[in-house]
mmCIF file of C-alpha atoms in Angstrom:
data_model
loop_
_atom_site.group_PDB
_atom_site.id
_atom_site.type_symbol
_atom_site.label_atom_id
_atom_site.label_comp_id
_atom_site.label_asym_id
_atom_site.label_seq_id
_atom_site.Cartn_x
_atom_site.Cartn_y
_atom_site.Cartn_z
ATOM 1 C CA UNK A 1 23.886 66.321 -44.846
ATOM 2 C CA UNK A 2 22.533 63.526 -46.718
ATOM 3 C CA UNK A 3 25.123 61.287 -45.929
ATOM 4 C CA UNK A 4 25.336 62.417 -42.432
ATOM 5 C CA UNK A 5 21.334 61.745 -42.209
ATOM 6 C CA UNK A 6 21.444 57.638 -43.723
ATOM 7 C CA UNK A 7 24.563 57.311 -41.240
ATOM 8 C CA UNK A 8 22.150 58.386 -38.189
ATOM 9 C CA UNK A 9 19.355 56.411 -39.264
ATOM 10 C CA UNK A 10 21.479 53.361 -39.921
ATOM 11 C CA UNK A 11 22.247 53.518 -36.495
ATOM 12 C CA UNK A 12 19.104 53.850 -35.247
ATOM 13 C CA UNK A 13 17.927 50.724 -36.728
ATOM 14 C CA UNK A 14 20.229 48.534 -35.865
ATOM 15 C CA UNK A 15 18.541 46.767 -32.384
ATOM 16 C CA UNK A 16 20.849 45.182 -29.769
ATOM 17 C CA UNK A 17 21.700 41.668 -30.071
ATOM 18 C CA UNK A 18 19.213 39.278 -28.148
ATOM 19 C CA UNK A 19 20.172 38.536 -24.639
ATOM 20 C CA UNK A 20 21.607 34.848 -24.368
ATOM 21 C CA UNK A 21 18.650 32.355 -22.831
ATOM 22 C CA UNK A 22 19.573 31.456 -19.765
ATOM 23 C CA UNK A 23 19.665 27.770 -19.858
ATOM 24 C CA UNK A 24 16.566 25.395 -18.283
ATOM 25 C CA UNK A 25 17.725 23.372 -14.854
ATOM 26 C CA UNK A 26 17.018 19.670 -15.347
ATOM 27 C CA UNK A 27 16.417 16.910 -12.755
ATOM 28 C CA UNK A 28 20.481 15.938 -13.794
ATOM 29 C CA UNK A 29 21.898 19.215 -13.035
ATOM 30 C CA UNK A 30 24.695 18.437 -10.661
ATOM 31 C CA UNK A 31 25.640 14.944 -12.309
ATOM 32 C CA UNK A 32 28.170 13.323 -13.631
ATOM 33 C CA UNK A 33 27.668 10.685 -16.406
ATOM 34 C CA UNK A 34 29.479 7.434 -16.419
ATOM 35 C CA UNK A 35 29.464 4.083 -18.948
ATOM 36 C CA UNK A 36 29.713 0.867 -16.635
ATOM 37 C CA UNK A 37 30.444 -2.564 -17.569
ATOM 38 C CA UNK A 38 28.531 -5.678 -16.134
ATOM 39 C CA UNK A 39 30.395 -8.913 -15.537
ATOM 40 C CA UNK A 40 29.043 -10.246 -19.039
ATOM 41 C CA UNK A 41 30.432 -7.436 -20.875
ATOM 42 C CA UNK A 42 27.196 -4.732 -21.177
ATOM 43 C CA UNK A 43 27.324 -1.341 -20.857
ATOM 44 C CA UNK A 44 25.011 0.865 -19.534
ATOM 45 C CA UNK A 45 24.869 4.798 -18.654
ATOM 46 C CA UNK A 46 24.783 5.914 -15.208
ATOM 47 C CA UNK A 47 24.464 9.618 -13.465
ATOM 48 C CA UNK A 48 26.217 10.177 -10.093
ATOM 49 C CA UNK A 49 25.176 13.165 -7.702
ATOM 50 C CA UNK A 50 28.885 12.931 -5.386
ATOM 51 C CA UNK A 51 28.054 14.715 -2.210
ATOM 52 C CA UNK A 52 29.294 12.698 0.609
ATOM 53 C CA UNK A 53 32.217 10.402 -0.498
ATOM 54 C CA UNK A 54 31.125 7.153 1.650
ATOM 55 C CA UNK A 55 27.535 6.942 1.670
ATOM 56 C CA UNK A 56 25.447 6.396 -1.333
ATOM 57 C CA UNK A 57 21.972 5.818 -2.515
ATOM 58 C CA UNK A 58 21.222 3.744 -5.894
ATOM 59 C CA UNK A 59 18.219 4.235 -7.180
ATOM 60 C CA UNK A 60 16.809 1.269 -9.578
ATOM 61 C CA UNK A 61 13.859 1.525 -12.156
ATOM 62 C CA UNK A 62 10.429 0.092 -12.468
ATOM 63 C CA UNK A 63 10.241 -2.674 -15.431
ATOM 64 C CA UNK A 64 9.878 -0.241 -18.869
ATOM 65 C CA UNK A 65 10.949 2.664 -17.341
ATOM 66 C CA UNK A 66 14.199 4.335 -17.059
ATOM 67 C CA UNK A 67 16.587 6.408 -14.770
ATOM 68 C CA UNK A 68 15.239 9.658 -15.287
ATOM 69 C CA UNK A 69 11.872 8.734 -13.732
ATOM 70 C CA UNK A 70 14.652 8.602 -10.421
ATOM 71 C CA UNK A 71 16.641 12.004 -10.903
ATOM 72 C CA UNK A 72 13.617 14.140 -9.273
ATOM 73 C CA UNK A 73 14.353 11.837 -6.135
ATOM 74 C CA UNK A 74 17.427 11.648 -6.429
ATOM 75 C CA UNK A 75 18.425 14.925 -6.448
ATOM 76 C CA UNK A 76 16.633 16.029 -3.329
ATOM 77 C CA UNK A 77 18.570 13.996 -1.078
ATOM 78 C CA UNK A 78 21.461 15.991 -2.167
ATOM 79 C CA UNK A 79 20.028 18.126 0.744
ATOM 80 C CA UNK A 80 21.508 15.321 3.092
ATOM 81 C CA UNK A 81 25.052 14.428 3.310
ATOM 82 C CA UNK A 82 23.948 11.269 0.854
ATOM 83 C CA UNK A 83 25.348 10.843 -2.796
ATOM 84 C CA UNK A 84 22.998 9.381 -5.453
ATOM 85 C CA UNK A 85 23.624 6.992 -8.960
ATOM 86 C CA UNK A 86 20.709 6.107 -10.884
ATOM 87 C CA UNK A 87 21.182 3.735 -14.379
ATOM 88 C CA UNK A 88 19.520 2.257 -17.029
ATOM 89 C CA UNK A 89 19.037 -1.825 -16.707
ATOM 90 C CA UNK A 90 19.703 -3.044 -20.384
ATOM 91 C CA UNK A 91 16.557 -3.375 -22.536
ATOM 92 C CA UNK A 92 15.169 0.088 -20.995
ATOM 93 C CA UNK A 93 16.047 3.661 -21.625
ATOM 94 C CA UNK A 94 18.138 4.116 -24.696
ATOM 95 C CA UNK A 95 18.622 0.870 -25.073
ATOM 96 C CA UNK A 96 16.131 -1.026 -27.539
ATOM 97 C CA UNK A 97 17.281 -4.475 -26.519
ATOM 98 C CA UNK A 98 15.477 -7.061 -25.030
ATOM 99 C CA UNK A 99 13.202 -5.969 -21.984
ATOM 100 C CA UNK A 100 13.263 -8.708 -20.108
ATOM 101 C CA UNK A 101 16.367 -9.727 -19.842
ATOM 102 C CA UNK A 102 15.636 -9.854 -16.061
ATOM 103 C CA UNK A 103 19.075 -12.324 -15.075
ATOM 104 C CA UNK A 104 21.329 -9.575 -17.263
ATOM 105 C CA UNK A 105 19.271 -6.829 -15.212
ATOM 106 C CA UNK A 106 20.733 -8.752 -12.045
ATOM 107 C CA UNK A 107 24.076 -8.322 -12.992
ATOM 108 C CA UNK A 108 23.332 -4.200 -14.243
ATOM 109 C CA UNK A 109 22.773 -3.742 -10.677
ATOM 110 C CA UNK A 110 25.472 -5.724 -9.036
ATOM 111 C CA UNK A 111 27.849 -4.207 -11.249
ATOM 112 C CA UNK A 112 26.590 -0.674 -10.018
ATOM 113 C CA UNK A 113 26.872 -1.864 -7.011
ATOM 114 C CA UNK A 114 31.022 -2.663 -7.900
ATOM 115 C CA UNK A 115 30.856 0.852 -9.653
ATOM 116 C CA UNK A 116 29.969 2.302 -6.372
ATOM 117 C CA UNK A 117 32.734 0.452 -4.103
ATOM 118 C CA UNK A 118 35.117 1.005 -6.887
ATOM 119 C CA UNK A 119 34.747 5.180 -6.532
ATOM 120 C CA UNK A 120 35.222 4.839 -2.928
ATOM 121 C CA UNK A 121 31.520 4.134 -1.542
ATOM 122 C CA UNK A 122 31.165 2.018 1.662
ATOM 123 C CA UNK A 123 27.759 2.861 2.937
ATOM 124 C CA UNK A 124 25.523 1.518 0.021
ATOM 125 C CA UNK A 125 21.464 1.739 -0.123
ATOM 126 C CA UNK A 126 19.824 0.083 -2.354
ATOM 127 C CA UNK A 127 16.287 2.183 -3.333
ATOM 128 C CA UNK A 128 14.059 0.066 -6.090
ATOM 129 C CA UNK A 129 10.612 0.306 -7.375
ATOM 130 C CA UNK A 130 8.719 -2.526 -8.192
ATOM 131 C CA UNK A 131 10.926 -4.564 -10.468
ATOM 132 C CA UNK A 132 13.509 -3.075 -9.295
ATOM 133 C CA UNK A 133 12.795 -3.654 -5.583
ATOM 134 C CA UNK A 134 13.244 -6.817 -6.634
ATOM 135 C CA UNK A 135 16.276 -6.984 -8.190
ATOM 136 C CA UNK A 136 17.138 -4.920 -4.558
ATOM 137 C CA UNK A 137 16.616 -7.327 -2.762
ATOM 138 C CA UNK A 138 18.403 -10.231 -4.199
ATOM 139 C CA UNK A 139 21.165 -8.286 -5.047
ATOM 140 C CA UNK A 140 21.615 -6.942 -0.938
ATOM 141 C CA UNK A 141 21.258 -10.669 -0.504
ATOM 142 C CA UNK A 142 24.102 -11.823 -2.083
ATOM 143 C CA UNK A 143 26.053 -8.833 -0.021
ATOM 144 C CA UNK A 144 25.337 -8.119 3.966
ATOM 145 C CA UNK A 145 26.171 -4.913 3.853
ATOM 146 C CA UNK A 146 23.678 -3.343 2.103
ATOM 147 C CA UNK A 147 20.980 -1.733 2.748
ATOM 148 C CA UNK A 148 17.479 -1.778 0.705
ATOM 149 C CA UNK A 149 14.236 0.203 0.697
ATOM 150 C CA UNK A 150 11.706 -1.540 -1.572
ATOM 151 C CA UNK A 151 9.148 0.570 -2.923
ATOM 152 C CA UNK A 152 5.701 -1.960 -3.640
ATOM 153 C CA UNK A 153 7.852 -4.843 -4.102
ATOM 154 C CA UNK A 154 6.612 -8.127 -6.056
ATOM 155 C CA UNK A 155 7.392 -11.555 -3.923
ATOM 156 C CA UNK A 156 8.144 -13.224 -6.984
ATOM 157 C CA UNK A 157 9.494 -10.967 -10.215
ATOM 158 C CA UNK A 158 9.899 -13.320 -13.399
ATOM 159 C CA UNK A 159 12.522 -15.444 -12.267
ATOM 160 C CA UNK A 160 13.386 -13.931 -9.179
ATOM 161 C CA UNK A 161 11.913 -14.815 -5.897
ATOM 162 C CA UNK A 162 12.162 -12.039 -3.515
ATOM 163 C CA UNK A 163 10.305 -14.066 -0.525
ATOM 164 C CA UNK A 164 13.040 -16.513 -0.172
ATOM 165 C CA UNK A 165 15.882 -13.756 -0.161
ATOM 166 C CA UNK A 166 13.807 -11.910 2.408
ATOM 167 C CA UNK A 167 15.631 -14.004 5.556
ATOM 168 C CA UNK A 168 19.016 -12.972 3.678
ATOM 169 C CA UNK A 169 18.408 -9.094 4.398
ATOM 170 C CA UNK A 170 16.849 -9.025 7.591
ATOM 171 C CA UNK A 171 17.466 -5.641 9.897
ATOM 172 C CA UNK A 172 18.311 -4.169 6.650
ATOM 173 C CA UNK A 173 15.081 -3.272 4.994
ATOM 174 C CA UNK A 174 12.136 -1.002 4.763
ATOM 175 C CA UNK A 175 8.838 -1.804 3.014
ATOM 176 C CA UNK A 176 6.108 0.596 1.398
ATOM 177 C CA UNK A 177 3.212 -0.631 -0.490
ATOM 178 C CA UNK A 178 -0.583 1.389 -0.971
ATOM 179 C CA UNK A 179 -3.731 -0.234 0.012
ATOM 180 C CA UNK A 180 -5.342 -0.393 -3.344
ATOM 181 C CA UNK A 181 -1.909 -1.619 -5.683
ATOM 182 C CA UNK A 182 -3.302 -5.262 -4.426
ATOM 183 C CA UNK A 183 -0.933 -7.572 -5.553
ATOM 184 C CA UNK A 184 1.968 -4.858 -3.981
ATOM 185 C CA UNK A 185 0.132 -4.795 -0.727
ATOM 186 C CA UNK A 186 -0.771 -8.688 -1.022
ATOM 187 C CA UNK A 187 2.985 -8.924 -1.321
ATOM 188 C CA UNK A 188 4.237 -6.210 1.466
ATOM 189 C CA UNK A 189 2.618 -9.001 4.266
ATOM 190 C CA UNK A 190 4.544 -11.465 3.288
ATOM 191 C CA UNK A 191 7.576 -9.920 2.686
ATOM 192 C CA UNK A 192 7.550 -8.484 6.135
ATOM 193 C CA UNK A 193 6.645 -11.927 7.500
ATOM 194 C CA UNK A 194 9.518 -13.697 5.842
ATOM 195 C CA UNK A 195 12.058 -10.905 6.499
ATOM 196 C CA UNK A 196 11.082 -10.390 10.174
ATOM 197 C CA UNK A 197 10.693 -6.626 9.562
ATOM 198 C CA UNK A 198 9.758 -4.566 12.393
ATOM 199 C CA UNK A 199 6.633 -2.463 12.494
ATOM 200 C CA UNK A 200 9.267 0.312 12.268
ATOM 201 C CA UNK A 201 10.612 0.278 9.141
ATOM 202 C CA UNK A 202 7.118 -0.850 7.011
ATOM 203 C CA UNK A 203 4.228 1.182 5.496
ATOM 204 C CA UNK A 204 1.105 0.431 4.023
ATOM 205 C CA UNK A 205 -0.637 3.825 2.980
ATOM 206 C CA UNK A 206 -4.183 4.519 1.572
ATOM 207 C CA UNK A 207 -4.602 5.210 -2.467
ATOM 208 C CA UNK A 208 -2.793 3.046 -5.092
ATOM 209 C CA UNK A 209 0.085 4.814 -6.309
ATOM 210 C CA UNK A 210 2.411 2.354 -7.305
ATOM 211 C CA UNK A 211 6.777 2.433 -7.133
ATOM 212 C CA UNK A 212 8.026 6.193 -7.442
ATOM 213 C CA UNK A 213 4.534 7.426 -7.618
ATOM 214 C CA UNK A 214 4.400 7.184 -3.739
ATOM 215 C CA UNK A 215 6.891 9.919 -3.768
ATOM 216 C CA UNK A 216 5.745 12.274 -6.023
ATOM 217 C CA UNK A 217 3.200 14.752 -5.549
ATOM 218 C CA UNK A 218 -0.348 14.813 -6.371
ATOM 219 C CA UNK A 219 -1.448 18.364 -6.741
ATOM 220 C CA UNK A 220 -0.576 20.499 -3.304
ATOM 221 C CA UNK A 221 -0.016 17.301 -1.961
ATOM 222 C CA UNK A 222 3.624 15.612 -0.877
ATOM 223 C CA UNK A 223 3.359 11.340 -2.335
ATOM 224 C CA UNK A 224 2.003 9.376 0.068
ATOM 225 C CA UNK A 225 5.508 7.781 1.274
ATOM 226 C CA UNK A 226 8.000 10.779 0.601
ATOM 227 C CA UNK A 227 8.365 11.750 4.350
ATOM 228 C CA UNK A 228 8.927 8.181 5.525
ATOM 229 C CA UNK A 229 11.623 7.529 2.648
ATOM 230 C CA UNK A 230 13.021 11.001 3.574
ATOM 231 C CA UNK A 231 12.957 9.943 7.220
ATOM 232 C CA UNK A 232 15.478 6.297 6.202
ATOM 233 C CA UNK A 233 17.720 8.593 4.218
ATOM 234 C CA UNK A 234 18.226 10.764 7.299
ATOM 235 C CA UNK A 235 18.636 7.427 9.395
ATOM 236 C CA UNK A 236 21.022 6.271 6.414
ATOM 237 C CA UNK A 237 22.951 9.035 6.899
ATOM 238 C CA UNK A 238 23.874 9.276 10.596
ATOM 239 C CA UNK A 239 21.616 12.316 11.524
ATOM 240 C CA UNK A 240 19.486 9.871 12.920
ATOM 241 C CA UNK A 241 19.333 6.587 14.803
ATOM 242 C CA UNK A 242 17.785 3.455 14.020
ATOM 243 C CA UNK A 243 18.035 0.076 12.604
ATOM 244 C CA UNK A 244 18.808 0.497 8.601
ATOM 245 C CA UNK A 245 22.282 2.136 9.225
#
């Protein structure tokens, strides 16, 4: 009985195992992550978000910031038929190099840009905030077939002057800038003026959110520029009709 007692009680005590946690989505849930090589031999980490294999947006960083300030974005426009690569330029991220290594930056994001083509992409836009609007721009210059949307883009970034590429991308760019980020909306006029861009396809909003924060929101409210950027990418990828295509 005694035995038969400690038997019953031992299994009473023993409690079930814990239930497995269920793991925590991130903003790179859905990615794949990739090494590429730029022309002078650095190598930098990359996500990709494949949804449609011919179109695809790029999304590059603000100066000391990194790629995962981008996977939010980027992830939504998984919703249209639009893949999505985001990187780290050298000196940012996990890389502890040299920040402003802005000419090595250049060729991070033309060799995305040959990462992209090289997996099969065609249709390429080019998304950039602030320093990396920049870097957009005189990348899309160098190459007519691609497409930019510069989000409060300097005229003149270190060594790189994005007023005299503008001419080079004209028809194939969209500007956004907020009233009070000064030197952005200083620099949104004459962008537009040297790039001919139509009324269309530039936005000056109220407030002075800067790069990305224009797309994120601010309490119960959508950033300031996250319909109109939503609106390109639907334009970018043939549900609508219009000039960036």
């Amino acid at each position: 009985m005694i035995a038969l007692m400690a038997i019953t009680l031992a299994g009473c005590s023993s409690a079930p195992p814990p239930p497995t946690p269920t793991p925590t989505p991130t903003a790179a849930d859905g990615s794949s992550t990739h090494v590429i090589q730029a022309a002078d031999g650095y190598a930098f980490s990359a996500r990709v978000w494949r949804v449609d294999p011919k179109r695809v947006a790029i999304y590059l960083h603000e100066y000391r910031d990194d790629q995962t300030g981008w996977w939010p974005i980027a992830t939504t426009v998984r919703r249209l038929p639009v893949s999505s690569i985001t990187f780290d330029f050298r000196g940012h991220g996990t890389d502890e190099d040299n920040p402003d290594d802005v000419p090595g930056m250049v060729e991070d994001a033309r060799a995305a840009v040959a990462f992209a083509r090289a997996q099969g992409f065609d249709q390429i836009m080019l998304i950039g905030a602030g320093m990396g609007a920049a870097i957009a721009v005189q990348v899309a210059a160098e190459q007519d077939d691609l497409r930019v949307i510069g989000l409060s883009t300097p005229s003149a970034f270190d060594l790189l002057d994005t007023l005299a590429a503008m001419p080079r991308v004209a028809g194939r760019i969209a500007l956004v800038a907020t009233e009070d980020d000064l030197s952005a909306a200083h620099s949104l006029g004459a962008l537009q003026a040297a790039g001919e861009v139509p009324e269309a396809y530039v936005r000056l909003y109220p407030g002075r959110a800067h790069g990305v924060d224009m797309l994120r929101p601010t309490g119960d409210e959508p950033g300031v520029a996250l319909a109109f950027v939503n609106e390109l990418m639907e334009e970018f990828s043939g549900q609508t009709t219009g000039v960036i295509r």
